[in-house]
Amino acid sequence: MHCLTFDIEEHFQVSRFDSPIRRRHWTTFESRVTPNTCKLLELLSRSQTRATFFVLGWVAERHPGLIKQIIECGHEIASHGYAHELVTAQTPELFRADVRKAKQLLEDLTGQSIQGYRAPGFTITRETLWALPILAEEGYTYDSSVVPIRHDHCGIPGADPWPHLRQTASGPIWEVPPSTSNLGGIRLPIAGGSYFRLLPFPLVCQLLKRIARQGRPLVVYFHAWELDPHQPHMEGTFLSRLFHYRNLDKMEHRIASLMSTFRFAPIAEQMNFSSIPPLEPAVFPAIPPAEIAQDVA
Ligand SMILES: [Zn+2]
């Protein structure tokens, strides 16, 4: 069994189009998150597949019925934070307030304990590792934000690419990184986002199957807006627009195809966190430079 995950946010909230001015106008843009998520729920229901939904608190506050619908379909609700601020743009105090607010809101709406967190833009990096003990203190069981890649605004090259228990000064927290694969000597996040949409689909499938053959659980990730090829286009650089809008019309077919190839379950069920006893508390191990060099060699 593998893990299928979705980040539930509006099409205008993505980090690559974010700006303080645009953020002030969030409430004036057309909301499309409900129809997009409903499309997703239908797609999952047709394949009898359940998944983890990392919901943005801002969205949950405005669309409580949608959150209840996701729960009624048997999916896991997890937190994508409240305001979609990159962790790298926050202080530890602001980050704590953001993840606390989102967790409380989602727990009030669902009546369930929220176990998982995923940072906007996967921005738990070497500089923001202080976020992990805060997540543990705030009662999160797992994080899915540390990507073992070299990238300009996210990633920790050389980090463990597989789900593992991580020790922090405030106790243990599970890390469930999205799947990555080595391609031409470079580790790439092929299991979602722009890489999944831009690379040839047969190649991505081959790489995902290779991970599965190693006996590793896949962690794939998509966004509600990726099922919406008719969303209004935002202004941005050529590359931002290429990475955001390319192949959106193919996503429904691709996600359905993945669901017929692999068996998926929500992260909280698949990882069975409670079955493995916590290790001795320790601080973060430093990643040896040799590992980093190997990763990008
Ligand atoms: Zn996001």
PDB file of C-alpha atoms and ligand atoms in Angstrom:
ATOM      1  CA  MET A   1       0.000   0.000   0.000  1.00  0.00           C
ATOM      2  CA  HIS A   2       1.151   3.518  -0.859  1.00  0.00           C
ATOM      3  CA  CYS A   3       0.124   7.012   0.206  1.00  0.00           C
ATOM      4  CA  LEU A   4      -1.931   9.375  -1.941  1.00  0.00           C
ATOM      5  CA  THR A   5      -2.105  12.964  -0.719  1.00  0.00           C
ATOM      6  CA  PHE A   6      -3.745  16.206  -1.834  1.00  0.00           C
ATOM      7  CA  ASP A   7      -3.107  19.783  -0.753  1.00  0.00           C
ATOM      8  CA  ILE A   8      -6.440  21.578  -0.586  1.00  0.00           C
ATOM      9  CA  GLU A   9      -5.982  25.248  -1.386  1.00  0.00           C
ATOM     10  CA  GLU A  10      -7.318  27.797  -3.881  1.00  0.00           C
ATOM     11  CA  HIS A  11      -5.661  28.185  -7.297  1.00  0.00           C
ATOM     12  CA  PHE A  12      -4.645  31.764  -6.384  1.00  0.00           C
ATOM     13  CA  GLN A  13      -2.846  30.747  -3.174  1.00  0.00           C
ATOM     14  CA  VAL A  14       0.059  28.858  -4.708  1.00  0.00           C
ATOM     15  CA  SER A  15       3.458  30.120  -3.601  1.00  0.00           C
ATOM     16  CA  ARG A  16       4.797  30.810  -7.079  1.00  0.00           C
ATOM     17  CA  PHE A  17       2.145  33.529  -7.591  1.00  0.00           C
ATOM     18  CA  ASP A  18       2.205  34.798  -4.011  1.00  0.00           C
ATOM     19  CA  SER A  19       2.776  38.478  -3.240  1.00  0.00           C
ATOM     20  CA  PRO A  20       1.689  40.743  -0.374  1.00  0.00           C
ATOM     21  CA  ILE A  21      -0.612  42.655  -2.748  1.00  0.00           C
ATOM     22  CA  ARG A  22      -2.262  39.537  -4.159  1.00  0.00           C
ATOM     23  CA  ARG A  23      -2.628  38.114  -0.646  1.00  0.00           C
ATOM     24  CA  ARG A  24      -4.681  41.180   0.368  1.00  0.00           C
ATOM     25  CA  HIS A  25      -7.100  40.367  -2.460  1.00  0.00           C
ATOM     26  CA  TRP A  26      -7.612  36.677  -1.730  1.00  0.00           C
ATOM     27  CA  THR A  27     -11.242  37.258  -0.760  1.00  0.00           C
ATOM     28  CA  THR A  28     -12.010  38.960  -4.077  1.00  0.00           C
ATOM     29  CA  PHE A  29     -10.801  36.116  -6.338  1.00  0.00           C
ATOM     30  CA  GLU A  30     -13.280  33.511  -7.557  1.00  0.00           C
ATOM     31  CA  SER A  31     -13.296  30.516  -5.202  1.00  0.00           C
ATOM     32  CA  ARG A  32     -12.940  27.206  -7.065  1.00  0.00           C
ATOM     33  CA  VAL A  33     -11.752  24.922  -4.273  1.00  0.00           C
ATOM     34  CA  THR A  34     -15.160  23.291  -3.651  1.00  0.00           C
ATOM     35  CA  PRO A  35     -15.892  22.099  -7.212  1.00  0.00           C
ATOM     36  CA  ASN A  36     -12.243  21.079  -7.660  1.00  0.00           C
ATOM     37  CA  THR A  37     -12.208  19.033  -4.449  1.00  0.00           C
ATOM     38  CA  CYS A  38     -15.596  17.480  -5.262  1.00  0.00           C
ATOM     39  CA  LYS A  39     -14.194  16.382  -8.631  1.00  0.00           C
ATOM     40  CA  LEU A  40     -11.326  14.797  -6.738  1.00  0.00           C
ATOM     41  CA  LEU A  41     -13.692  13.046  -4.308  1.00  0.00           C
ATOM     42  CA  GLU A  42     -15.630  11.594  -7.235  1.00  0.00           C
ATOM     43  CA  LEU A  43     -12.450  10.386  -8.896  1.00  0.00           C
ATOM     44  CA  LEU A  44     -11.339   8.695  -5.665  1.00  0.00           C
ATOM     45  CA  SER A  45     -14.746   7.178  -5.114  1.00  0.00           C
ATOM     46  CA  ARG A  46     -14.756   5.645  -8.621  1.00  0.00           C
ATOM     47  CA  SER A  47     -11.479   3.863  -7.764  1.00  0.00           C
ATOM     48  CA  GLN A  48     -12.570   3.112  -4.189  1.00  0.00           C
ATOM     49  CA  THR A  49      -9.415   4.824  -2.991  1.00  0.00           C
ATOM     50  CA  ARG A  50      -8.914   6.792   0.211  1.00  0.00           C
ATOM     51  CA  ALA A  51      -6.304   9.499   0.670  1.00  0.00           C
ATOM     52  CA  THR A  52      -4.880  12.189   2.961  1.00  0.00           C
ATOM     53  CA  PHE A  53      -6.111  15.756   2.426  1.00  0.00           C
ATOM     54  CA  PHE A  54      -3.748  18.468   3.721  1.00  0.00           C
ATOM     55  CA  VAL A  55      -6.282  21.277   4.072  1.00  0.00           C
ATOM     56  CA  LEU A  56      -5.384  24.937   4.394  1.00  0.00           C
ATOM     57  CA  GLY A  57      -6.999  26.448   7.520  1.00  0.00           C
ATOM     58  CA  TRP A  58      -8.057  29.535   5.534  1.00  0.00           C
ATOM     59  CA  VAL A  59     -10.018  27.270   3.181  1.00  0.00           C
ATOM     60  CA  ALA A  60     -11.511  25.127   5.985  1.00  0.00           C
ATOM     61  CA  GLU A  61     -12.781  28.253   7.764  1.00  0.00           C
ATOM     62  CA  ARG A  62     -14.671  29.376   4.643  1.00  0.00           C
ATOM     63  CA  HIS A  63     -15.843  25.944   3.443  1.00  0.00           C
ATOM     64  CA  PRO A  64     -16.682  23.862   6.541  1.00  0.00           C
ATOM     65  CA  GLY A  65     -19.178  21.753   4.549  1.00  0.00           C
ATOM     66  CA  LEU A  66     -16.408  20.668   2.202  1.00  0.00           C
ATOM     67  CA  ILE A  67     -14.279  19.413   5.090  1.00  0.00           C
ATOM     68  CA  LYS A  68     -17.222  17.417   6.441  1.00  0.00           C
ATOM     69  CA  GLN A  69     -17.778  15.940   2.973  1.00  0.00           C
ATOM     70  CA  ILE A  70     -14.118  14.810   2.786  1.00  0.00           C
ATOM     71  CA  ILE A  71     -14.444  13.149   6.193  1.00  0.00           C
ATOM     72  CA  GLU A  72     -17.750  11.469   5.254  1.00  0.00           C
ATOM     73  CA  CYS A  73     -15.990   9.903   2.251  1.00  0.00           C
ATOM     74  CA  GLY A  74     -13.571   8.242   4.687  1.00  0.00           C
ATOM     75  CA  HIS A  75     -10.439  10.273   3.924  1.00  0.00           C
ATOM     76  CA  GLU A  76      -7.888  11.597   6.399  1.00  0.00           C
ATOM     77  CA  ILE A  77      -7.792  15.340   7.087  1.00  0.00           C
ATOM     78  CA  ALA A  78      -4.357  16.791   7.856  1.00  0.00           C
ATOM     79  CA  SER A  79      -3.087  20.374   8.117  1.00  0.00           C
ATOM     80  CA  HIS A  80      -1.499  22.557   5.435  1.00  0.00           C
ATOM     81  CA  GLY A  81      -1.156  25.385   7.989  1.00  0.00           C
ATOM     82  CA  TYR A  82      -3.556  28.323   8.157  1.00  0.00           C
ATOM     83  CA  ALA A  83      -2.370  31.135   5.862  1.00  0.00           C
ATOM     84  CA  HIS A  84      -0.061  29.418   3.340  1.00  0.00           C
ATOM     85  CA  GLU A  85       2.986  31.407   4.453  1.00  0.00           C
ATOM     86  CA  LEU A  86       6.271  29.696   3.580  1.00  0.00           C
ATOM     87  CA  VAL A  87       7.971  28.444   6.750  1.00  0.00           C
ATOM     88  CA  THR A  88      11.147  30.153   5.531  1.00  0.00           C
ATOM     89  CA  ALA A  89       9.269  33.482   5.677  1.00  0.00           C
ATOM     90  CA  GLN A  90       8.080  33.013   9.278  1.00  0.00           C
ATOM     91  CA  THR A  91       9.568  33.352  12.745  1.00  0.00           C
ATOM     92  CA  PRO A  92       9.184  30.350  15.086  1.00  0.00           C
ATOM     93  CA  GLU A  93       6.475  32.311  16.979  1.00  0.00           C
ATOM     94  CA  LEU A  94       4.450  33.050  13.843  1.00  0.00           C
ATOM     95  CA  PHE A  95       4.858  29.464  12.652  1.00  0.00           C
ATOM     96  CA  ARG A  96       3.594  28.088  15.973  1.00  0.00           C
ATOM     97  CA  ALA A  97       0.542  30.374  15.867  1.00  0.00           C
ATOM     98  CA  ASP A  98      -0.199  29.346  12.250  1.00  0.00           C
ATOM     99  CA  VAL A  99       0.000  25.563  12.793  1.00  0.00           C
ATOM    100  CA  ARG A 100      -1.872  25.789  16.101  1.00  0.00           C
ATOM    101  CA  LYS A 101      -4.722  27.792  14.557  1.00  0.00           C
ATOM    102  CA  ALA A 102      -5.041  25.369  11.622  1.00  0.00           C
ATOM    103  CA  LYS A 103      -5.009  22.272  13.857  1.00  0.00           C
ATOM    104  CA  GLN A 104      -7.611  23.673  16.251  1.00  0.00           C
ATOM    105  CA  LEU A 105      -9.879  24.738  13.418  1.00  0.00           C
ATOM    106  CA  LEU A 106      -9.677  21.365  11.651  1.00  0.00           C
ATOM    107  CA  GLU A 107     -10.194  19.432  14.899  1.00  0.00           C
ATOM    108  CA  ASP A 108     -13.269  21.538  15.750  1.00  0.00           C
ATOM    109  CA  LEU A 109     -14.703  20.877  12.291  1.00  0.00           C
ATOM    110  CA  THR A 110     -13.945  17.153  12.110  1.00  0.00           C
ATOM    111  CA  GLY A 111     -14.144  16.121  15.764  1.00  0.00           C
ATOM    112  CA  GLN A 112     -10.966  14.130  15.077  1.00  0.00           C
ATOM    113  CA  SER A 113      -7.361  14.524  16.135  1.00  0.00           C
ATOM    114  CA  ILE A 114      -5.263  16.037  13.333  1.00  0.00           C
ATOM    115  CA  GLN A 115      -1.996  14.121  13.081  1.00  0.00           C
ATOM    116  CA  GLY A 116      -0.257  15.384   9.957  1.00  0.00           C
ATOM    117  CA  TYR A 117       1.237  18.623   8.682  1.00  0.00           C
ATOM    118  CA  ARG A 118       2.651  19.658   5.318  1.00  0.00           C
ATOM    119  CA  ALA A 119       4.369  23.024   4.907  1.00  0.00           C
ATOM    120  CA  PRO A 120       3.459  25.336   2.023  1.00  0.00           C
ATOM    121  CA  GLY A 121       6.080  24.853  -0.686  1.00  0.00           C
ATOM    122  CA  PHE A 122       7.730  22.037   1.374  1.00  0.00           C
ATOM    123  CA  THR A 123       9.698  24.803   3.112  1.00  0.00           C
ATOM    124  CA  ILE A 124      11.060  22.939   6.126  1.00  0.00           C
ATOM    125  CA  THR A 125      14.692  23.308   5.156  1.00  0.00           C
ATOM    126  CA  ARG A 126      18.037  23.212   6.984  1.00  0.00           C
ATOM    127  CA  GLU A 127      17.370  26.833   8.056  1.00  0.00           C
ATOM    128  CA  THR A 128      13.876  26.080   9.384  1.00  0.00           C
ATOM    129  CA  LEU A 129      14.455  22.752  11.141  1.00  0.00           C
ATOM    130  CA  TRP A 130      13.242  24.564  14.308  1.00  0.00           C
ATOM    131  CA  ALA A 131       9.763  23.902  12.884  1.00  0.00           C
ATOM    132  CA  LEU A 132       9.889  20.156  13.653  1.00  0.00           C
ATOM    133  CA  PRO A 133      10.114  20.401  17.480  1.00  0.00           C
ATOM    134  CA  ILE A 134       7.337  23.018  17.340  1.00  0.00           C
ATOM    135  CA  LEU A 135       5.143  20.583  15.387  1.00  0.00           C
ATOM    136  CA  ALA A 136       5.866  17.863  17.979  1.00  0.00           C
ATOM    137  CA  GLU A 137       4.992  20.297  20.812  1.00  0.00           C
ATOM    138  CA  GLU A 138       1.755  21.272  19.061  1.00  0.00           C
ATOM    139  CA  GLY A 139       0.674  17.625  18.968  1.00  0.00           C
ATOM    140  CA  TYR A 140       1.385  16.676  15.370  1.00  0.00           C
ATOM    141  CA  THR A 141       2.415  13.021  14.901  1.00  0.00           C
ATOM    142  CA  TYR A 142       3.945  13.375  11.452  1.00  0.00           C
ATOM    143  CA  ASP A 143       5.307  15.922   9.018  1.00  0.00           C
ATOM    144  CA  SER A 144       5.463  15.643   5.236  1.00  0.00           C
ATOM    145  CA  SER A 145       7.534  18.717   4.360  1.00  0.00           C
ATOM    146  CA  VAL A 146      11.203  17.704   4.167  1.00  0.00           C
ATOM    147  CA  VAL A 147      12.151  16.863   0.581  1.00  0.00           C
ATOM    148  CA  PRO A 148      15.660  15.415   0.066  1.00  0.00           C
ATOM    149  CA  ILE A 149      16.454  17.556  -2.971  1.00  0.00           C
ATOM    150  CA  ARG A 150      18.550  20.573  -3.896  1.00  0.00           C
ATOM    151  CA  HIS A 151      16.215  23.450  -4.770  1.00  0.00           C
ATOM    152  CA  ASP A 152      16.260  27.234  -4.460  1.00  0.00           C
ATOM    153  CA  HIS A 153      13.465  27.558  -1.875  1.00  0.00           C
ATOM    154  CA  CYS A 154      12.934  24.107  -0.367  1.00  0.00           C
ATOM    155  CA  GLY A 155      14.632  20.780   0.272  1.00  0.00           C
ATOM    156  CA  ILE A 156      17.452  19.350   2.352  1.00  0.00           C
ATOM    157  CA  PRO A 157      19.919  17.548   0.057  1.00  0.00           C
ATOM    158  CA  GLY A 158      21.004  14.281   1.654  1.00  0.00           C
ATOM    159  CA  ALA A 159      18.006  14.018   4.011  1.00  0.00           C
ATOM    160  CA  ASP A 160      16.491  10.542   4.469  1.00  0.00           C
ATOM    161  CA  PRO A 161      14.185  10.014   1.449  1.00  0.00           C
ATOM    162  CA  TRP A 162      12.036   7.364   3.170  1.00  0.00           C
ATOM    163  CA  PRO A 163       9.459   7.640   5.969  1.00  0.00           C
ATOM    164  CA  HIS A 164      11.283   7.620   9.309  1.00  0.00           C
ATOM    165  CA  LEU A 165      10.978   8.647  12.935  1.00  0.00           C
ATOM    166  CA  ARG A 166      12.906  11.818  13.643  1.00  0.00           C
ATOM    167  CA  GLN A 167      14.030  12.842  17.107  1.00  0.00           C
ATOM    168  CA  THR A 168      13.692  16.467  18.176  1.00  0.00           C
ATOM    169  CA  ALA A 169      14.499  18.233  21.425  1.00  0.00           C
ATOM    170  CA  SER A 170      10.734  18.200  22.069  1.00  0.00           C
ATOM    171  CA  GLY A 171      10.159  14.522  21.286  1.00  0.00           C
ATOM    172  CA  PRO A 172       9.803  12.346  18.217  1.00  0.00           C
ATOM    173  CA  ILE A 173       7.941  13.189  15.028  1.00  0.00           C
ATOM    174  CA  TRP A 174       7.530  11.022  11.929  1.00  0.00           C
ATOM    175  CA  GLU A 175       8.822  12.410   8.676  1.00  0.00           C
ATOM    176  CA  VAL A 176       6.928  11.200   5.592  1.00  0.00           C
ATOM    177  CA  PRO A 177       8.708  12.784   2.614  1.00  0.00           C
ATOM    178  CA  PRO A 178       7.110  12.861  -0.830  1.00  0.00           C
ATOM    179  CA  SER A 179       8.762  10.266  -3.066  1.00  0.00           C
ATOM    180  CA  THR A 180      11.844  11.297  -4.998  1.00  0.00           C
ATOM    181  CA  SER A 181      13.959   9.502  -7.548  1.00  0.00           C
ATOM    182  CA  ASN A 182      17.444   9.792  -8.946  1.00  0.00           C
ATOM    183  CA  LEU A 183      17.378  10.823 -12.573  1.00  0.00           C
ATOM    184  CA  GLY A 184      20.699  11.392 -14.294  1.00  0.00           C
ATOM    185  CA  GLY A 185      22.406  11.685 -10.887  1.00  0.00           C
ATOM    186  CA  ILE A 186      20.002  14.325  -9.595  1.00  0.00           C
ATOM    187  CA  ARG A 187      17.314  13.553  -7.025  1.00  0.00           C
ATOM    188  CA  LEU A 188      13.970  14.921  -8.240  1.00  0.00           C
ATOM    189  CA  PRO A 189      10.510  15.120  -6.653  1.00  0.00           C
ATOM    190  CA  ILE A 190       8.781  13.117  -9.393  1.00  0.00           C
ATOM    191  CA  ALA A 191       5.742  12.060  -7.347  1.00  0.00           C
ATOM    192  CA  GLY A 192       3.750  15.263  -7.751  1.00  0.00           C
ATOM    193  CA  GLY A 193       3.757  18.920  -8.658  1.00  0.00           C
ATOM    194  CA  SER A 194       5.498  20.355 -11.707  1.00  0.00           C
ATOM    195  CA  TYR A 195       7.861  17.411 -12.278  1.00  0.00           C
ATOM    196  CA  PHE A 196       4.960  14.977 -12.378  1.00  0.00           C
ATOM    197  CA  ARG A 197       3.145  17.180 -14.901  1.00  0.00           C
ATOM    198  CA  LEU A 198       6.125  18.180 -17.067  1.00  0.00           C
ATOM    199  CA  LEU A 199       8.034  14.893 -17.367  1.00  0.00           C
ATOM    200  CA  PRO A 200       6.700  12.265 -19.815  1.00  0.00           C
ATOM    201  CA  PHE A 201       4.062  10.261 -17.936  1.00  0.00           C
ATOM    202  CA  PRO A 202       5.456   6.802 -18.919  1.00  0.00           C
ATOM    203  CA  LEU A 203       8.840   7.838 -17.472  1.00  0.00           C
ATOM    204  CA  VAL A 204       7.253   8.998 -14.182  1.00  0.00           C
ATOM    205  CA  CYS A 205       5.318   5.717 -13.947  1.00  0.00           C
ATOM    206  CA  GLN A 206       8.499   3.747 -14.528  1.00  0.00           C
ATOM    207  CA  LEU A 207      10.312   5.667 -11.765  1.00  0.00           C
ATOM    208  CA  LEU A 208       7.400   5.213  -9.347  1.00  0.00           C
ATOM    209  CA  LYS A 209       7.285   1.478 -10.095  1.00  0.00           C
ATOM    210  CA  ARG A 210      11.018   1.270  -9.429  1.00  0.00           C
ATOM    211  CA  ILE A 211      10.474   2.732  -5.940  1.00  0.00           C
ATOM    212  CA  ALA A 212       7.587   0.326  -5.298  1.00  0.00           C
ATOM    213  CA  ARG A 213       9.720  -2.649  -6.427  1.00  0.00           C
ATOM    214  CA  GLN A 214      12.255  -1.680  -3.739  1.00  0.00           C
ATOM    215  CA  GLY A 215       9.491  -2.351  -1.209  1.00  0.00           C
ATOM    216  CA  ARG A 216       9.214   1.350  -0.326  1.00  0.00           C
ATOM    217  CA  PRO A 217       5.848   3.085   0.117  1.00  0.00           C
ATOM    218  CA  LEU A 218       5.173   5.769  -2.474  1.00  0.00           C
ATOM    219  CA  VAL A 219       4.079   9.170  -1.178  1.00  0.00           C
ATOM    220  CA  VAL A 220       2.480  11.049  -4.071  1.00  0.00           C
ATOM    221  CA  TYR A 221       1.047  14.553  -3.846  1.00  0.00           C
ATOM    222  CA  PHE A 222      -1.331  16.657  -5.912  1.00  0.00           C
ATOM    223  CA  HIS A 223      -3.386  19.821  -5.442  1.00  0.00           C
ATOM    224  CA  ALA A 224      -7.117  20.418  -5.815  1.00  0.00           C
ATOM    225  CA  TRP A 225      -6.425  23.076  -8.482  1.00  0.00           C
ATOM    226  CA  GLU A 226      -4.496  20.548 -10.615  1.00  0.00           C
ATOM    227  CA  LEU A 227      -7.857  19.070 -11.670  1.00  0.00           C
ATOM    228  CA  ASP A 228      -9.030  22.451 -12.957  1.00  0.00           C
ATOM    229  CA  PRO A 229      -7.649  23.167 -16.453  1.00  0.00           C
ATOM    230  CA  HIS A 230     -10.108  26.067 -16.874  1.00  0.00           C
ATOM    231  CA  GLN A 231      -8.983  28.068 -13.822  1.00  0.00           C
ATOM    232  CA  PRO A 232      -8.392  31.806 -14.458  1.00  0.00           C
ATOM    233  CA  HIS A 233      -4.731  32.433 -15.274  1.00  0.00           C
ATOM    234  CA  MET A 234      -2.688  34.512 -12.825  1.00  0.00           C
ATOM    235  CA  GLU A 235      -0.047  36.967 -13.938  1.00  0.00           C
ATOM    236  CA  GLY A 236       3.483  35.739 -13.353  1.00  0.00           C
ATOM    237  CA  THR A 237       6.796  34.951 -14.993  1.00  0.00           C
ATOM    238  CA  PHE A 238       6.957  32.653 -18.026  1.00  0.00           C
ATOM    239  CA  LEU A 239       8.426  29.827 -15.902  1.00  0.00           C
ATOM    240  CA  SER A 240       5.823  30.220 -13.134  1.00  0.00           C
ATOM    241  CA  ARG A 241       3.037  29.984 -15.681  1.00  0.00           C
ATOM    242  CA  LEU A 242       4.684  27.014 -17.415  1.00  0.00           C
ATOM    243  CA  PHE A 243       5.123  25.107 -14.133  1.00  0.00           C
ATOM    244  CA  HIS A 244       1.610  25.881 -12.925  1.00  0.00           C
ATOM    245  CA  TYR A 245      -0.595  25.456 -16.008  1.00  0.00           C
ATOM    246  CA  ARG A 246       1.191  22.860 -18.156  1.00  0.00           C
ATOM    247  CA  ASN A 247      -0.704  19.581 -18.631  1.00  0.00           C
ATOM    248  CA  LEU A 248      -3.499  20.371 -16.154  1.00  0.00           C
ATOM    249  CA  ASP A 249      -5.906  18.866 -18.695  1.00  0.00           C
ATOM    250  CA  LYS A 250      -4.108  15.504 -18.403  1.00  0.00           C
ATOM    251  CA  MET A 251      -4.189  15.250 -14.616  1.00  0.00           C
ATOM    252  CA  GLU A 252      -7.544  13.557 -14.152  1.00  0.00           C
ATOM    253  CA  HIS A 253      -6.479  10.723 -16.443  1.00  0.00           C
ATOM    254  CA  ARG A 254      -3.006  10.483 -14.850  1.00  0.00           C
ATOM    255  CA  ILE A 255      -4.286  10.336 -11.271  1.00  0.00           C
ATOM    256  CA  ALA A 256      -6.895   7.725 -12.288  1.00  0.00           C
ATOM    257  CA  SER A 257      -4.169   5.736 -13.996  1.00  0.00           C
ATOM    258  CA  LEU A 258      -1.994   5.810 -10.848  1.00  0.00           C
ATOM    259  CA  MET A 259      -4.942   4.609  -8.781  1.00  0.00           C
ATOM    260  CA  SER A 260      -5.413   1.639 -11.085  1.00  0.00           C
ATOM    261  CA  THR A 261      -1.680   0.809 -10.944  1.00  0.00           C
ATOM    262  CA  PHE A 262      -0.981   1.185  -7.206  1.00  0.00           C
ATOM    263  CA  ARG A 263      -3.052   0.629  -4.074  1.00  0.00           C
ATOM    264  CA  PHE A 264      -3.243   3.688  -1.841  1.00  0.00           C
ATOM    265  CA  ALA A 265      -4.304   4.487   1.721  1.00  0.00           C
ATOM    266  CA  PRO A 266      -4.235   7.624   3.902  1.00  0.00           C
ATOM    267  CA  ILE A 267      -0.834   8.304   5.520  1.00  0.00           C
ATOM    268  CA  ALA A 268      -2.107   7.874   9.102  1.00  0.00           C
ATOM    269  CA  GLU A 269      -3.351   4.375   8.269  1.00  0.00           C
ATOM    270  CA  GLN A 270      -0.575   3.246   5.985  1.00  0.00           C
ATOM    271  CA  MET A 271       2.292   4.261   8.275  1.00  0.00           C
ATOM    272  CA  ASN A 272       0.742   2.731  11.391  1.00  0.00           C
ATOM    273  CA  PHE A 273       2.653   5.211  13.566  1.00  0.00           C
ATOM    274  CA  SER A 274       1.675   3.711  16.896  1.00  0.00           C
ATOM    275  CA  SER A 275       3.158   0.276  16.148  1.00  0.00           C
ATOM    276  CA  ILE A 276       6.772   1.400  16.369  1.00  0.00           C
ATOM    277  CA  PRO A 277       8.040   2.522  19.790  1.00  0.00           C
ATOM    278  CA  PRO A 278       9.666   5.972  19.961  1.00  0.00           C
ATOM    279  CA  LEU A 279      13.444   6.057  20.102  1.00  0.00           C
ATOM    280  CA  GLU A 280      15.540   7.766  22.784  1.00  0.00           C
ATOM    281  CA  PRO A 281      15.156  11.562  22.553  1.00  0.00           C
ATOM    282  CA  ALA A 282      18.048  13.164  20.690  1.00  0.00           C
ATOM    283  CA  VAL A 283      18.822  16.319  18.780  1.00  0.00           C
ATOM    284  CA  PHE A 284      18.825  16.438  14.970  1.00  0.00           C
ATOM    285  CA  PRO A 285      21.720  14.500  13.517  1.00  0.00           C
ATOM    286  CA  ALA A 286      23.849  16.616  11.204  1.00  0.00           C
ATOM    287  CA  ILE A 287      23.848  15.362   7.623  1.00  0.00           C
ATOM    288  CA  PRO A 288      27.429  14.410   6.691  1.00  0.00           C
ATOM    289  CA  PRO A 289      28.783  16.488   3.769  1.00  0.00           C
ATOM    290  CA  ALA A 290      29.687  13.262   1.943  1.00  0.00           C
ATOM    291  CA  GLU A 291      26.003  12.345   1.692  1.00  0.00           C
ATOM    292  CA  ILE A 292      25.161  15.721   0.180  1.00  0.00           C
ATOM    293  CA  ALA A 293      27.899  15.377  -2.430  1.00  0.00           C
ATOM    294  CA  GLN A 294      26.660  11.856  -3.284  1.00  0.00           C
ATOM    295  CA  ASP A 295      23.130  13.090  -3.707  1.00  0.00           C
ATOM    296  CA  VAL A 296      23.944  15.667  -6.351  1.00  0.00           C
ATOM    297  CA  ALA A 297      26.850  13.785  -7.957  1.00  0.00           C
TER     298      ALA A 297
HETATM  299 ZN    ZN B   1       0.152  24.640  -0.785  1.00  0.00          ZN
END
